Every structure is written in C-alpha cells, then in structure tokens.
C-alpha cells in the first residue's frame, strides 16, 4: 500500500513538474539575466549607463516576477526526489531484512542472546 501511495504522489509531482517546466526555464533565465545586468551595472562608470542598466533590470525583473509560480514546479521536483529516495530506501531495507533472517549466524547470535537473558 505504501508503494502505491508513493507511486501516486510521484506521478502527481511529475505532472506538476512537467506543467511548470516552461515557467521554470524562464524563471532561471530571468534570474541569470538579472545577475548579468547587476554585474554590468557595477562595471558601468557613466550615469547614463547606470540608468540604462537599472531600466533594463526593472524590465527583466517584471518578467521574472511574473514567473514566480514556477516555484511550485521547483517544489514538485524536490518532492519527486524525496519520493524517489524513499522508494529506494524501502527496497533496500526489505532486502536487508530478508537476508538478516536467512543468515544462520545472525539467527545463532539472536538465539544465544535470548538464552543468556533467561
């Protein structure tokens, strides 16, 4: 049952991620452009140049803010990663548990500890 719920949660997160992929790319591009504009603003020595970079930065900032709902896609990507990690952890633990009881030395150690308790 737990695997089925993890699968449904992963499928939902994948659909949300794919639906927000375009805005996520535009958000990343906008953040990168703002970084470049800030660097050019700091390099500029003339007042007219600084004013031009500020105006361009405000235009790019308005485009970037309009894609802020892409953060839902980022959250879905993080959720998808955590679901994948949880899925793999469950597989590993069940295999280790099965191997632990098949090993005669582990059973001997457990039985010896039970005998020493009584």
Short mmCIF file of N, CA, C and O in Angstrom, two decimals:
data_model
loop_
_atom_site.label_atom_id
_atom_site.label_comp_id
_atom_site.label_asym_id
_atom_site.label_seq_id
_atom_site.Cartn_x
_atom_site.Cartn_y
_atom_site.Cartn_z
N UNK A 1 0.82 -1.19 0.00
CA UNK A 1 0.00 0.00 0.00
C UNK A 1 0.87 1.26 0.00
O UNK A 1 0.55 2.24 -0.67
N UNK A 2 1.97 1.20 0.76
CA UNK A 2 2.85 2.35 0.84
C UNK A 2 3.49 2.64 -0.52
O UNK A 2 3.62 3.80 -0.91
N UNK A 3 3.86 1.60 -1.24
CA UNK A 3 4.45 1.78 -2.57
C UNK A 3 3.44 2.41 -3.52
O UNK A 3 3.80 3.25 -4.34
N UNK A 4 2.19 2.01 -3.41
CA UNK A 4 1.16 2.56 -4.29
C UNK A 4 0.96 4.04 -4.02
O UNK A 4 0.85 4.84 -4.95
N UNK A 5 0.93 4.43 -2.74
CA UNK A 5 0.78 5.84 -2.39
C UNK A 5 2.00 6.64 -2.83
O UNK A 5 1.86 7.78 -3.29
N UNK A 6 3.20 6.06 -2.69
CA UNK A 6 4.40 6.74 -3.18
C UNK A 6 4.34 6.91 -4.69
O UNK A 6 4.75 7.94 -5.23
N UNK A 7 3.83 5.89 -5.39
CA UNK A 7 3.71 5.99 -6.84
C UNK A 7 2.73 7.10 -7.23
O UNK A 7 3.01 7.88 -8.13
N UNK A 8 1.58 7.17 -6.55
CA UNK A 8 0.61 8.22 -6.86
C UNK A 8 1.17 9.61 -6.56
O UNK A 8 0.98 10.55 -7.34
N UNK A 9 1.87 9.75 -5.45
CA UNK A 9 2.47 11.04 -5.11
C UNK A 9 3.55 11.41 -6.12
O UNK A 9 3.65 12.57 -6.53
N UNK A 10 4.34 10.43 -6.54
CA UNK A 10 5.37 10.69 -7.55
C UNK A 10 4.78 11.06 -8.89
O UNK A 10 5.27 11.96 -9.58
N UNK A 11 3.70 10.41 -9.27
CA UNK A 11 3.03 10.73 -10.53
C UNK A 11 2.45 12.14 -10.50
O UNK A 11 2.59 12.89 -11.46
N UNK A 12 1.86 12.50 -9.38
CA UNK A 12 1.32 13.86 -9.23
C UNK A 12 2.44 14.90 -9.29
O UNK A 12 2.31 15.93 -9.98
N UNK A 13 3.54 14.64 -8.60
CA UNK A 13 4.67 15.57 -8.61
C UNK A 13 5.26 15.69 -10.01
O UNK A 13 5.65 16.78 -10.44
N UNK A 14 5.31 14.58 -10.75
CA UNK A 14 5.84 14.61 -12.11
C UNK A 14 4.95 15.44 -13.03
O UNK A 14 5.45 16.23 -13.84
N UNK A 15 3.64 15.29 -12.90
CA UNK A 15 2.72 16.07 -13.73
C UNK A 15 2.86 17.56 -13.43
O UNK A 15 2.90 18.39 -14.34
N UNK A 16 2.95 17.91 -12.14
CA UNK A 16 3.12 19.31 -11.76
C UNK A 16 4.44 19.85 -12.28
O UNK A 16 4.52 20.97 -12.79
N UNK A 17 5.49 19.04 -12.19
CA UNK A 17 6.80 19.46 -12.68
C UNK A 17 6.77 19.70 -14.18
O UNK A 17 7.28 20.72 -14.67
N UNK A 18 6.17 18.80 -14.93
CA UNK A 18 6.11 18.96 -16.38
C UNK A 18 5.24 20.15 -16.78
O UNK A 18 5.53 20.84 -17.76
N UNK A 19 4.18 20.42 -16.02
CA UNK A 19 3.31 21.55 -16.33
C UNK A 19 4.02 22.88 -16.10
O UNK A 19 3.72 23.87 -16.76
N UNK A 20 4.96 22.90 -15.16
CA UNK A 20 5.65 24.14 -14.82
C UNK A 20 7.07 24.20 -15.39
O UNK A 20 7.86 25.05 -14.98
N UNK A 21 7.39 23.34 -16.32
CA UNK A 21 8.75 23.31 -16.86
C UNK A 21 9.09 24.58 -17.63
O UNK A 21 10.18 25.13 -17.47
N UNK A 22 8.17 25.06 -18.47
CA UNK A 22 8.41 26.29 -19.24
C UNK A 22 8.63 27.50 -18.34
O UNK A 22 9.64 28.21 -18.49
N UNK A 23 7.72 27.75 -17.39
CA UNK A 23 7.96 28.88 -16.47
C UNK A 23 9.23 28.72 -15.63
O UNK A 23 9.88 29.70 -15.30
N UNK A 24 9.60 27.48 -15.31
CA UNK A 24 10.84 27.27 -14.55
C UNK A 24 12.05 27.69 -15.37
O UNK A 24 12.99 28.30 -14.84
N UNK A 25 12.05 27.35 -16.66
CA UNK A 25 13.15 27.75 -17.53
C UNK A 25 13.20 29.27 -17.65
O UNK A 25 14.27 29.89 -17.56
N UNK A 26 12.05 29.89 -17.82
CA UNK A 26 12.02 31.35 -17.92
C UNK A 26 12.42 32.02 -16.62
O UNK A 26 13.08 33.07 -16.64
N UNK A 27 12.07 31.44 -15.48
CA UNK A 27 12.48 31.97 -14.19
C UNK A 27 14.00 31.90 -14.05
O UNK A 27 14.65 32.86 -13.63
N UNK A 28 14.57 30.77 -14.41
CA UNK A 28 16.02 30.62 -14.35
C UNK A 28 16.73 31.59 -15.29
O UNK A 28 17.75 32.20 -14.92
N UNK A 29 16.20 31.75 -16.48
CA UNK A 29 16.78 32.69 -17.44
C UNK A 29 16.68 34.13 -16.92
O UNK A 29 17.63 34.90 -17.03
N UNK A 30 15.54 34.46 -16.31
CA UNK A 30 15.38 35.80 -15.75
C UNK A 30 16.34 36.08 -14.61
O UNK A 30 16.92 37.17 -14.53
N UNK A 31 16.54 35.10 -13.75
CA UNK A 31 17.49 35.27 -12.64
C UNK A 31 18.90 35.43 -13.16
O UNK A 31 19.66 36.27 -12.68
N UNK A 32 19.24 34.65 -14.17
CA UNK A 32 20.58 34.77 -14.76
C UNK A 32 20.76 36.14 -15.42
O UNK A 32 21.82 36.77 -15.25
N UNK A 33 19.74 36.62 -16.14
CA UNK A 33 19.83 37.94 -16.77
C UNK A 33 19.94 39.05 -15.73
O UNK A 33 20.69 40.02 -15.92
N UNK A 34 19.23 38.92 -14.63
CA UNK A 34 19.35 39.90 -13.55
C UNK A 34 20.77 39.92 -12.98
O UNK A 34 21.30 40.98 -12.66
N UNK A 35 21.37 38.76 -12.87
CA UNK A 35 22.76 38.68 -12.40
C UNK A 35 23.71 39.39 -13.36
O UNK A 35 24.57 40.17 -12.94
N UNK A 36 23.53 39.13 -14.66
CA UNK A 36 24.38 39.76 -15.67
C UNK A 36 24.17 41.27 -15.67
O UNK A 36 25.14 42.05 -15.75
N UNK A 37 22.93 41.71 -15.58
CA UNK A 37 22.64 43.14 -15.57
C UNK A 37 23.25 43.80 -14.33
O UNK A 37 23.81 44.90 -14.42
N UNK A 38 23.17 43.14 -13.19
CA UNK A 38 23.79 43.69 -11.98
C UNK A 38 25.30 43.82 -12.13
O UNK A 38 25.88 44.83 -11.74
N UNK A 39 25.93 42.80 -12.72
CA UNK A 39 27.38 42.88 -12.94
C UNK A 39 27.74 44.03 -13.87
O UNK A 39 28.71 44.75 -13.64
N UNK A 40 26.95 44.22 -14.94
CA UNK A 40 27.21 45.32 -15.88
C UNK A 40 26.93 46.67 -15.22
O UNK A 40 27.63 47.65 -15.50
N UNK A 41 25.94 46.72 -14.36
CA UNK A 41 25.65 47.95 -13.63
C UNK A 41 26.84 48.33 -12.76
O UNK A 41 27.20 49.51 -12.66
N UNK A 42 27.43 47.35 -12.09
CA UNK A 42 28.57 47.63 -11.22
C UNK A 42 29.81 48.07 -12.02
O UNK A 42 30.60 48.85 -11.54
N UNK A 43 29.95 47.55 -13.26
CA UNK A 43 31.09 47.92 -14.10
C UNK A 43 30.94 49.31 -14.72
O UNK A 43 31.92 49.96 -15.01
N UNK A 44 29.70 49.72 -14.94
CA UNK A 44 29.43 50.97 -15.63
C UNK A 44 29.90 52.16 -14.79
O UNK A 44 29.69 52.22 -13.59
N UNK A 45 30.54 53.11 -15.47
CA UNK A 45 31.04 54.28 -14.76
C UNK A 45 30.21 55.52 -15.06
O UNK A 45 30.21 56.46 -14.27
N UNK A 46 29.49 55.56 -16.17
CA UNK A 46 28.70 56.74 -16.51
C UNK A 46 27.31 56.67 -15.88
O UNK A 46 26.76 55.59 -15.66
N UNK A 47 26.76 57.82 -15.61
CA UNK A 47 25.43 57.90 -15.01
C UNK A 47 24.37 57.40 -16.00
O UNK A 47 23.44 56.69 -15.61
N UNK A 48 24.52 57.77 -17.27
CA UNK A 48 23.56 57.32 -18.28
C UNK A 48 23.59 55.80 -18.42
O UNK A 48 22.54 55.16 -18.59
N UNK A 49 24.76 55.22 -18.35
CA UNK A 49 24.89 53.76 -18.42
C UNK A 49 24.22 53.08 -17.25
O UNK A 49 23.53 52.07 -17.40
N UNK A 50 24.43 53.65 -16.05
CA UNK A 50 23.80 53.07 -14.86
C UNK A 50 22.29 53.17 -14.93
O UNK A 50 21.58 52.23 -14.57
N UNK A 51 21.78 54.30 -15.42
CA UNK A 51 20.33 54.47 -15.56
C UNK A 51 19.78 53.46 -16.57
O UNK A 51 18.73 52.85 -16.36
N UNK A 52 20.51 53.26 -17.67
CA UNK A 52 20.09 52.28 -18.68
C UNK A 52 20.04 50.87 -18.12
O UNK A 52 19.10 50.12 -18.37
N UNK A 53 21.06 50.51 -17.32
CA UNK A 53 21.08 49.16 -16.73
C UNK A 53 19.96 48.99 -15.70
O UNK A 53 19.38 47.91 -15.58
N UNK A 54 19.65 50.06 -14.96
CA UNK A 54 18.57 49.98 -13.98
C UNK A 54 17.23 49.79 -14.70
O UNK A 54 16.40 48.95 -14.28
N UNK A 55 17.00 50.53 -15.77
CA UNK A 55 15.76 50.39 -16.53
C UNK A 55 15.65 48.98 -17.10
O UNK A 55 14.59 48.33 -17.00
N UNK A 56 16.73 48.49 -17.71
CA UNK A 56 16.72 47.13 -18.25
C UNK A 56 16.51 46.10 -17.14
O UNK A 56 15.77 45.12 -17.31
N UNK A 57 17.12 46.34 -15.98
CA UNK A 57 16.95 45.43 -14.84
C UNK A 57 15.51 45.41 -14.35
O UNK A 57 14.99 44.35 -14.01
N UNK A 58 14.85 46.55 -14.33
CA UNK A 58 13.45 46.59 -13.91
C UNK A 58 12.55 45.86 -14.90
O UNK A 58 11.58 45.20 -14.50
N UNK A 59 12.85 45.98 -16.18
CA UNK A 59 12.06 45.26 -17.19
C UNK A 59 12.22 43.76 -17.01
O UNK A 59 11.24 43.00 -17.00
N UNK A 60 13.46 43.31 -16.86
CA UNK A 60 13.72 41.87 -16.68
C UNK A 60 13.13 41.39 -15.35
O UNK A 60 12.60 40.28 -15.26
N UNK A 61 13.19 42.23 -14.32
CA UNK A 61 12.62 41.87 -13.03
C UNK A 61 11.11 41.67 -13.13
O UNK A 61 10.56 40.74 -12.52
N UNK A 62 10.44 42.48 -13.92
CA UNK A 62 8.99 42.30 -14.08
C UNK A 62 8.67 40.99 -14.79
O UNK A 62 7.69 40.32 -14.45
N UNK A 63 9.49 40.61 -15.78
CA UNK A 63 9.28 39.31 -16.43
C UNK A 63 9.58 38.16 -15.48
O UNK A 63 8.90 37.13 -15.50
N UNK A 64 10.58 38.34 -14.65
CA UNK A 64 10.96 37.28 -13.71
C UNK A 64 9.90 37.10 -12.63
O UNK A 64 9.55 35.97 -12.26
N UNK A 65 9.36 38.19 -12.12
CA UNK A 65 8.33 38.09 -11.08
C UNK A 65 7.07 37.44 -11.63
O UNK A 65 6.37 36.72 -10.90
N UNK A 66 6.80 37.65 -12.92
CA UNK A 66 5.60 37.03 -13.49
C UNK A 66 5.71 35.51 -13.56
O UNK A 66 4.71 34.82 -13.72
N UNK A 67 6.92 34.97 -13.44
CA UNK A 67 7.12 33.52 -13.48
C UNK A 67 7.40 32.94 -12.09
O UNK A 67 7.92 31.84 -11.98
N UNK A 68 7.02 33.65 -11.05
CA UNK A 68 7.30 33.16 -9.70
C UNK A 68 6.48 31.92 -9.34
O UNK A 68 6.87 31.17 -8.46
N UNK A 69 5.36 31.69 -10.02
CA UNK A 69 4.59 30.48 -9.73
C UNK A 69 5.35 29.23 -10.18
O UNK A 69 4.94 28.12 -9.88
N UNK A 70 6.47 29.42 -10.87
CA UNK A 70 7.32 28.28 -11.24
C UNK A 70 7.96 27.66 -10.01
O UNK A 70 8.48 26.54 -10.08
N UNK A 71 7.92 28.36 -8.88
CA UNK A 71 8.45 27.78 -7.65
C UNK A 71 7.65 26.55 -7.23
O UNK A 71 8.16 25.68 -6.53
N UNK A 72 6.40 26.47 -7.67
CA UNK A 72 5.60 25.26 -7.43
C UNK A 72 6.26 24.08 -8.14
O UNK A 72 6.32 22.97 -7.61
N UNK A 73 6.77 24.32 -9.35
CA UNK A 73 7.47 23.28 -10.09
C UNK A 73 8.77 22.87 -9.40
O UNK A 73 9.13 21.69 -9.39
N UNK A 74 9.46 23.83 -8.82
CA UNK A 74 10.69 23.52 -8.08
C UNK A 74 10.34 22.66 -6.86
O UNK A 74 11.04 21.68 -6.56
N UNK A 75 9.27 23.02 -6.16
CA UNK A 75 8.83 22.22 -5.01
C UNK A 75 8.43 20.81 -5.45
O UNK A 75 8.70 19.83 -4.75
N UNK A 76 7.79 20.70 -6.63
CA UNK A 76 7.42 19.37 -7.15
C UNK A 76 8.67 18.56 -7.48
O UNK A 76 8.69 17.35 -7.27
N UNK A 77 9.70 19.21 -8.00
CA UNK A 77 10.96 18.50 -8.30
C UNK A 77 11.61 17.98 -7.02
O UNK A 77 12.10 16.85 -6.97
N UNK A 78 11.58 18.79 -5.97
CA UNK A 78 12.14 18.36 -4.69
C UNK A 78 11.32 17.21 -4.12
O UNK A 78 11.88 16.22 -3.62
N UNK A 79 10.00 17.31 -4.23
CA UNK A 79 9.14 16.23 -3.74
C UNK A 79 9.38 14.94 -4.52
O UNK A 79 9.42 13.85 -3.94
N UNK A 80 9.56 15.07 -5.83
CA UNK A 80 9.84 13.89 -6.65
C UNK A 80 11.16 13.23 -6.24
O UNK A 80 11.26 12.01 -6.16
N UNK A 81 12.16 14.04 -5.94
CA UNK A 81 13.45 13.50 -5.49
C UNK A 81 13.29 12.77 -4.15
O UNK A 81 13.81 11.67 -3.96
N UNK A 82 12.54 13.37 -3.21
CA UNK A 82 12.35 12.74 -1.91
C UNK A 82 11.55 11.45 -2.01
O UNK A 82 11.82 10.48 -1.30
N UNK A 83 10.57 11.43 -2.91
CA UNK A 83 9.78 10.20 -3.12
C UNK A 83 10.66 9.11 -3.71
O UNK A 83 10.61 7.96 -3.29
N UNK A 84 11.51 9.48 -4.67
CA UNK A 84 12.43 8.50 -5.27
C UNK A 84 13.38 7.95 -4.21
O UNK A 84 13.63 6.75 -4.15
N UNK A 85 13.88 8.83 -3.36
CA UNK A 85 14.81 8.41 -2.31
C UNK A 85 14.11 7.48 -1.32
O UNK A 85 14.68 6.47 -0.89
N UNK A 86 12.86 7.80 -0.97
CA UNK A 86 12.10 6.96 -0.06
C UNK A 86 11.79 5.60 -0.69
O UNK A 86 11.82 4.57 -0.01
N UNK A 87 11.51 5.58 -1.97
CA UNK A 87 11.22 4.34 -2.69
C UNK A 87 12.43 3.42 -2.65
O UNK A 87 12.32 2.24 -2.39
N UNK A 88 13.61 3.98 -2.91
CA UNK A 88 14.84 3.18 -2.91
C UNK A 88 15.18 2.70 -1.51
O UNK A 88 15.69 1.60 -1.34
N UNK A 89 14.92 3.51 -0.49
CA UNK A 89 15.24 3.12 0.87
C UNK A 89 14.37 1.95 1.31
O UNK A 89 14.85 1.03 1.97
N UNK A 90 13.10 1.94 0.92
CA UNK A 90 12.21 0.83 1.27
C UNK A 90 12.67 -0.47 0.63
O UNK A 90 12.63 -1.52 1.26
N UNK A 91 13.11 -0.42 -0.62
CA UNK A 91 13.59 -1.62 -1.30
C UNK A 91 14.81 -2.18 -0.59
O UNK A 91 14.92 -3.37 -0.38
N UNK A 92 15.73 -1.32 -0.22
CA UNK A 92 16.97 -1.76 0.41
C UNK A 92 16.69 -2.39 1.77
O UNK A 92 17.24 -3.43 2.10
N UNK A 93 15.83 -1.80 2.56
CA UNK A 93 15.54 -2.32 3.90
C UNK A 93 14.86 -3.67 3.85
O UNK A 93 15.14 -4.53 4.66
N UNK A 94 13.95 -3.88 2.89
CA UNK A 94 13.27 -5.16 2.83
C UNK A 94 14.23 -6.27 2.43
O UNK A 94 14.14 -7.37 2.93
N UNK A 95 15.16 -5.98 1.54
CA UNK A 95 16.15 -6.97 1.13
C UNK A 95 17.09 -7.30 2.29
O UNK A 95 17.39 -8.45 2.56
N UNK A 96 17.51 -6.27 3.01
CA UNK A 96 18.40 -6.49 4.15
C UNK A 96 17.69 -7.29 5.23
O UNK A 96 18.27 -8.19 5.84
N UNK A 97 16.41 -6.99 5.48
CA UNK A 97 15.66 -7.74 6.49
C UNK A 97 15.52 -9.20 6.11
O UNK A 97 15.65 -10.08 6.96
N UNK A 98 15.26 -9.47 4.84
CA UNK A 98 15.15 -10.86 4.39
C UNK A 98 16.49 -11.58 4.54
O UNK A 98 16.54 -12.73 4.97
N UNK A 99 17.56 -10.92 4.20
CA UNK A 99 18.88 -11.54 4.29
C UNK A 99 19.26 -11.76 5.75
O UNK A 99 19.93 -12.73 6.09
N UNK A 100 18.84 -10.87 6.64
CA UNK A 100 19.21 -10.97 8.04
C UNK A 100 18.65 -12.24 8.67
O UNK A 100 19.31 -12.89 9.46
N UNK A 101 17.44 -12.63 8.30
CA UNK A 101 16.85 -13.82 8.90
C UNK A 101 17.25 -15.10 8.18
O UNK A 101 17.08 -16.17 8.71
N UNK A 102 17.81 -14.99 6.99
CA UNK A 102 18.29 -16.17 6.28
C UNK A 102 19.69 -16.57 6.72
O UNK A 102 20.11 -17.70 6.52
N UNK A 103 20.41 -15.66 7.31
CA UNK A 103 21.78 -15.92 7.71
C UNK A 103 21.79 -16.75 9.00
O UNK A 103 21.26 -16.32 10.02
N UNK A 104 22.42 -17.95 8.99
CA UNK A 104 22.40 -18.79 10.19
C UNK A 104 23.18 -18.18 11.35
O UNK A 104 22.84 -18.39 12.51
N UNK A 105 24.21 -17.40 11.05
CA UNK A 105 25.00 -16.79 12.12
C UNK A 105 24.19 -15.73 12.85
O UNK A 105 24.29 -15.60 14.07
N UNK A 106 23.38 -14.98 12.11
CA UNK A 106 22.54 -13.96 12.75
C UNK A 106 21.49 -14.64 13.63
O UNK A 106 21.24 -14.19 14.75
N UNK A 107 20.91 -15.72 13.14
CA UNK A 107 19.93 -16.45 13.95
C UNK A 107 20.58 -17.02 15.20
O UNK A 107 19.99 -16.99 16.29
N UNK A 108 21.81 -17.53 15.07
CA UNK A 108 22.53 -18.08 16.22
C UNK A 108 22.79 -16.98 17.24
O UNK A 108 22.59 -17.19 18.44
N UNK A 109 23.23 -15.81 16.77
CA UNK A 109 23.50 -14.70 17.68
C UNK A 109 22.23 -14.29 18.43
O UNK A 109 22.26 -14.04 19.64
N UNK A 110 21.11 -14.22 17.71
CA UNK A 110 19.85 -13.83 18.33
C UNK A 110 19.42 -14.88 19.36
O UNK A 110 19.01 -14.53 20.48
N UNK A 111 19.52 -16.16 19.02
CA UNK A 111 19.11 -17.22 19.94
C UNK A 111 20.04 -17.28 21.15
O UNK A 111 19.59 -17.52 22.27
N UNK A 112 21.31 -17.07 20.93
CA UNK A 112 22.27 -17.08 22.05
C UNK A 112 21.98 -15.94 23.02
O UNK A 112 22.04 -16.10 24.23
N UNK A 113 21.61 -14.76 22.46
CA UNK A 113 21.26 -13.63 23.32
C UNK A 113 19.99 -13.92 24.11
O UNK A 113 19.87 -13.56 25.29
N UNK A 114 19.02 -14.65 23.51
CA UNK A 114 17.80 -15.00 24.21
C UNK A 114 18.08 -16.00 25.34
O UNK A 114 17.48 -15.94 26.41
N UNK A 115 19.00 -16.93 25.08
CA UNK A 115 19.35 -17.94 26.10
C UNK A 115 20.04 -17.26 27.27
O UNK A 115 19.78 -17.57 28.44
N UNK A 116 20.91 -16.30 26.99
CA UNK A 116 21.65 -15.61 28.06
C UNK A 116 20.73 -14.72 28.89
O UNK A 116 21.03 -14.47 30.06
N UNK A 117 19.63 -14.25 28.31
CA UNK A 117 18.70 -13.41 29.08
C UNK A 117 17.96 -14.23 30.14
O UNK A 117 17.71 -13.75 31.22
N UNK A 118 17.61 -15.49 29.81
CA UNK A 118 16.81 -16.26 30.75
C UNK A 118 17.62 -17.03 31.75
O UNK A 118 18.62 -16.93 32.16
#
